[in-house]
Coordinates of C-alpha atoms in Angstrom, one line a residue:
M1 CA 42.9 -91.9 -18.3
T2 CA 42.5 -92.3 -22.2
P3 CA 43.1 -89.4 -24.7
S4 CA 39.3 -89.2 -25.3
S5 CA 38.2 -88.9 -21.6
T6 CA 41.1 -86.2 -21.2
V7 CA 39.3 -84.2 -23.9
T8 CA 35.9 -84.8 -22.6
S9 CA 37.1 -83.6 -19.1
A10 CA 38.6 -80.5 -20.6
R11 CA 35.3 -79.7 -22.4
G12 CA 33.4 -80.2 -19.5
K13 CA 35.5 -78.1 -17.4
K14 CA 35.2 -75.4 -20.1
A15 CA 31.4 -75.8 -20.2
A16 CA 31.2 -75.5 -16.4
A17 CA 33.4 -72.5 -16.5
T18 CA 31.1 -70.8 -19.2
V19 CA 28.0 -71.7 -17.0
V20 CA 29.5 -70.0 -14.1
A21 CA 30.6 -66.9 -16.0
A22 CA 27.4 -66.3 -17.8
P23 CA 25.4 -65.3 -14.8
S24 CA 28.1 -62.9 -14.0
R25 CA 28.0 -61.0 -17.4
Q26 CA 24.3 -61.1 -17.2
A27 CA 24.4 -59.5 -13.9
A28 CA 26.8 -56.9 -15.1
R29 CA 24.6 -56.0 -18.0
T30 CA 21.5 -55.8 -15.7
A31 CA 23.6 -53.6 -13.3
A32 CA 24.6 -51.3 -16.3
T33 CA 21.0 -51.0 -17.6
R34 CA 19.8 -50.2 -14.1
Q35 CA 22.3 -47.5 -13.7
K36 CA 21.7 -45.8 -17.1
L37 CA 17.9 -45.9 -16.2
L38 CA 18.6 -44.0 -12.9
L39 CA 20.7 -41.5 -14.4
A40 CA 18.0 -40.8 -16.9
A41 CA 15.5 -40.6 -14.2
E42 CA 17.7 -38.3 -12.1
Q43 CA 17.9 -36.0 -15.3
T44 CA 14.1 -36.3 -16.0
F45 CA 12.9 -35.8 -12.5
A46 CA 15.2 -32.7 -12.2
R47 CA 14.1 -31.3 -15.4
D48 CA 10.4 -32.1 -15.5
G49 CA 9.5 -32.8 -12.0
Y50 CA 8.0 -36.2 -10.8
E51 CA 4.5 -35.6 -11.9
A52 CA 5.3 -34.6 -15.2
A53 CA 8.0 -37.2 -15.9
R54 CA 6.9 -40.0 -18.1
L55 CA 8.3 -43.5 -18.2
E56 CA 8.7 -43.3 -22.1
D57 CA 10.9 -40.1 -21.6
I58 CA 13.1 -42.0 -18.9
A59 CA 13.5 -45.1 -21.0
A60 CA 14.2 -43.1 -24.2
R61 CA 16.8 -40.9 -22.6
A62 CA 18.5 -44.0 -21.3
G63 CA 18.3 -45.6 -24.9
Y64 CA 16.0 -48.4 -23.9
T65 CA 12.3 -49.2 -24.4
R66 CA 9.4 -49.3 -21.9
G67 CA 9.9 -53.2 -21.7
A68 CA 13.6 -52.7 -20.5
F69 CA 12.4 -50.3 -17.9
Y70 CA 9.7 -52.7 -16.6
A71 CA 12.4 -55.5 -16.4
N72 CA 14.2 -53.4 -13.9
F73 CA 11.5 -51.3 -12.1
E74 CA 7.9 -51.8 -11.3
S75 CA 6.8 -48.1 -11.8
K76 CA 7.8 -44.5 -11.8
E77 CA 7.4 -44.5 -7.9
D78 CA 9.8 -47.5 -7.7
I79 CA 12.6 -45.8 -9.8
F80 CA 11.9 -42.7 -7.8
F81 CA 12.6 -44.2 -4.5
A82 CA 15.6 -46.2 -5.9
L83 CA 17.0 -42.9 -7.2
L84 CA 16.3 -41.3 -3.5
E85 CA 18.3 -44.2 -1.9
Q86 CA 21.3 -43.9 -4.4
T87 CA 21.4 -40.2 -4.2
V88 CA 21.6 -40.1 -0.4
E89 CA 23.9 -43.2 0.1
R90 CA 26.2 -41.7 -2.5
R91 CA 26.4 -38.3 -0.7
I92 CA 27.0 -40.3 2.6
A93 CA 29.8 -42.4 0.9
E94 CA 31.5 -39.1 -0.3
V95 CA 31.4 -37.4 3.0
N96 CA 32.9 -40.6 4.7
E97 CA 35.5 -40.7 2.0
L98 CA 36.3 -37.2 2.6
L99 CA 36.7 -37.4 6.4
E100 CA 39.1 -40.5 6.0
R101 CA 41.6 -38.2 4.5
H102 CA 42.3 -36.5 7.5
D103 CA 43.5 -37.7 10.7
N104 CA 43.3 -34.2 12.7
P105 CA 39.8 -33.6 14.2
Q106 CA 40.0 -29.9 13.3
Q107 CA 40.9 -30.7 9.8
R108 CA 37.9 -33.1 9.5
L109 CA 35.5 -30.3 10.8
R110 CA 37.1 -27.9 8.2
A111 CA 36.8 -30.4 5.4
L112 CA 33.1 -31.2 6.4
R113 CA 32.3 -27.4 6.6
E114 CA 33.7 -26.7 3.1
H115 CA 31.9 -29.8 1.7
Y116 CA 28.6 -28.5 3.1
A117 CA 29.3 -25.0 1.5
Q118 CA 30.2 -26.3 -1.8
I119 CA 27.0 -28.6 -2.1
A120 CA 25.0 -25.7 -2.6
K121 CA 26.3 -25.6 -6.3
D122 CA 24.5 -28.8 -6.9
R123 CA 21.4 -27.6 -8.7
R124 CA 20.3 -31.0 -9.6
L125 CA 20.5 -32.3 -6.1
A126 CA 18.5 -29.4 -4.7
L127 CA 15.7 -29.9 -7.4
L128 CA 15.4 -33.6 -6.5
S129 CA 15.5 -32.9 -2.9
L130 CA 12.5 -30.6 -3.5
E131 CA 10.8 -33.3 -5.6
F132 CA 11.2 -35.7 -3.0
K133 CA 9.4 -33.6 -0.4
L134 CA 6.5 -32.6 -2.9
F135 CA 6.0 -36.2 -3.6
A136 CA 5.5 -36.9 0.2
V137 CA 3.2 -34.1 0.5
R138 CA 1.2 -35.0 -2.6
H139 CA 1.2 -38.8 -2.1
P140 CA 0.1 -39.3 1.5
E141 CA 0.0 -43.0 0.8
A142 CA 3.6 -43.4 0.1
H143 CA 4.5 -40.6 2.8
A144 CA 5.3 -43.3 5.4
R145 CA 7.7 -45.2 3.1
L146 CA 9.4 -42.0 2.1
R147 CA 9.6 -40.7 5.8
A148 CA 11.0 -44.1 7.0
R149 CA 13.7 -44.1 4.3
Q150 CA 14.5 -40.4 5.1
R151 CA 14.8 -40.9 8.8
E152 CA 17.3 -43.7 8.1
F153 CA 19.3 -41.4 6.0
R154 CA 19.1 -38.6 8.4
A155 CA 20.4 -41.0 11.2
C156 CA 23.4 -41.6 8.9
G157 CA 24.0 -37.9 8.3
G158 CA 23.5 -37.4 12.0
D159 CA 26.0 -40.1 13.1
I160 CA 28.8 -38.5 10.8
L161 CA 28.3 -35.2 12.6
R162 CA 28.1 -36.8 15.9
R163 CA 31.5 -38.5 15.2
V164 CA 33.1 -35.4 14.1
M165 CA 32.0 -33.4 17.1
K166 CA 33.0 -36.4 19.4
S167 CA 36.6 -36.4 18.2
L168 CA 36.7 -32.7 19.1
G169 CA 35.5 -33.4 22.5
R170 CA 32.3 -31.6 21.9
S171 CA 28.7 -32.2 21.6
L172 CA 25.9 -30.4 19.6
A173 CA 23.4 -28.3 21.5
I174 CA 20.6 -30.1 19.5
S175 CA 20.2 -33.9 18.4
S176 CA 22.9 -34.9 15.6
A177 CA 19.9 -36.0 13.4
A178 CA 18.5 -32.6 13.8
G179 CA 21.8 -30.8 13.1
A180 CA 21.9 -33.0 9.8
T181 CA 18.3 -32.2 8.9
A182 CA 18.9 -28.4 9.6
L183 CA 22.2 -28.2 7.4
G184 CA 20.4 -30.2 4.4
A185 CA 17.3 -28.0 4.5
F186 CA 19.0 -24.7 4.7
S187 CA 21.4 -25.5 2.0
H188 CA 18.7 -26.5 -0.5
A189 CA 16.5 -23.6 0.5
M190 CA 19.6 -21.2 -0.3
L191 CA 20.1 -22.7 -3.7
L192 CA 16.5 -22.8 -4.6
E193 CA 16.4 -19.0 -3.9
H194 CA 19.4 -18.6 -6.1
L195 CA 17.9 -20.6 -8.9
V196 CA 14.5 -18.4 -8.8
D197 CA 16.7 -15.2 -8.8
G198 CA 20.2 -15.3 -9.4
S199 CA 20.7 -11.8 -8.5
S200 CA 19.5 -12.3 -4.9
L201 CA 22.6 -14.2 -3.9
S202 CA 26.0 -14.8 -5.6
D203 CA 27.7 -18.2 -5.2
S204 CA 30.3 -16.5 -2.9
E205 CA 27.5 -15.2 -0.8
I206 CA 25.8 -18.6 -0.4
R207 CA 29.0 -20.2 0.7
H208 CA 29.6 -17.6 3.2
V209 CA 26.2 -17.5 4.6
L210 CA 26.2 -21.5 4.7
G211 CA 29.5 -21.5 6.4
L212 CA 28.2 -19.2 9.1
F213 CA 25.0 -21.4 9.4
F214 CA 27.3 -24.5 9.7
D215 CA 29.4 -22.8 12.4
A216 CA 26.4 -22.0 14.4
V217 CA 25.0 -25.6 14.3
V218 CA 28.3 -27.1 15.3
A219 CA 29.0 -24.5 18.0
G220 CA 27.3 -26.8 20.4
E221 CA 28.2 -27.4 23.9
K222 CA 31.7 -28.0 25.2

């Protein structure tokens, strides 16, 4: 091989490496832009509600233009559903990670109980949950899509609850999906009451009542 061919070969390898690396950098930039838009949407929907939220506000909060928004999402509804999926998937991942830290079934149950009592502090999560439900009521044409996604998420939450109960050698008196639904609905209702009138329930009272409700749901059957 001549020196010139060696140089050409080296340049060819470098060019090939550049071609391979370029899509990865572009994908990373696209993912970062999408994540910033989702965070801005989460803040905007929680503050203004779905109906009042504007694409311009979401894009501006993320530091982008409408063009950047439409390069990543088709519509306000599209980013709304993407936010729903990200929010629930993140919660499921957090719970699974929490449970993996404990080997003892009783410890896992206590950890799950404490996590459930603590999520009532998440004001934005409660407001978003309410927006998702209001959206389903106000937009019947999209209701089936939302209902299908929520059923999948409830099944995941129910599976976590079922696995914890199975490790204890117990089963719920109701279906695991119903148990997960009831726990989520009750925690959001409690937090909303607190947001409307902070004097009605203190943080400690909310955690105490949620703990009692959790105990009632998982009491189940031997």
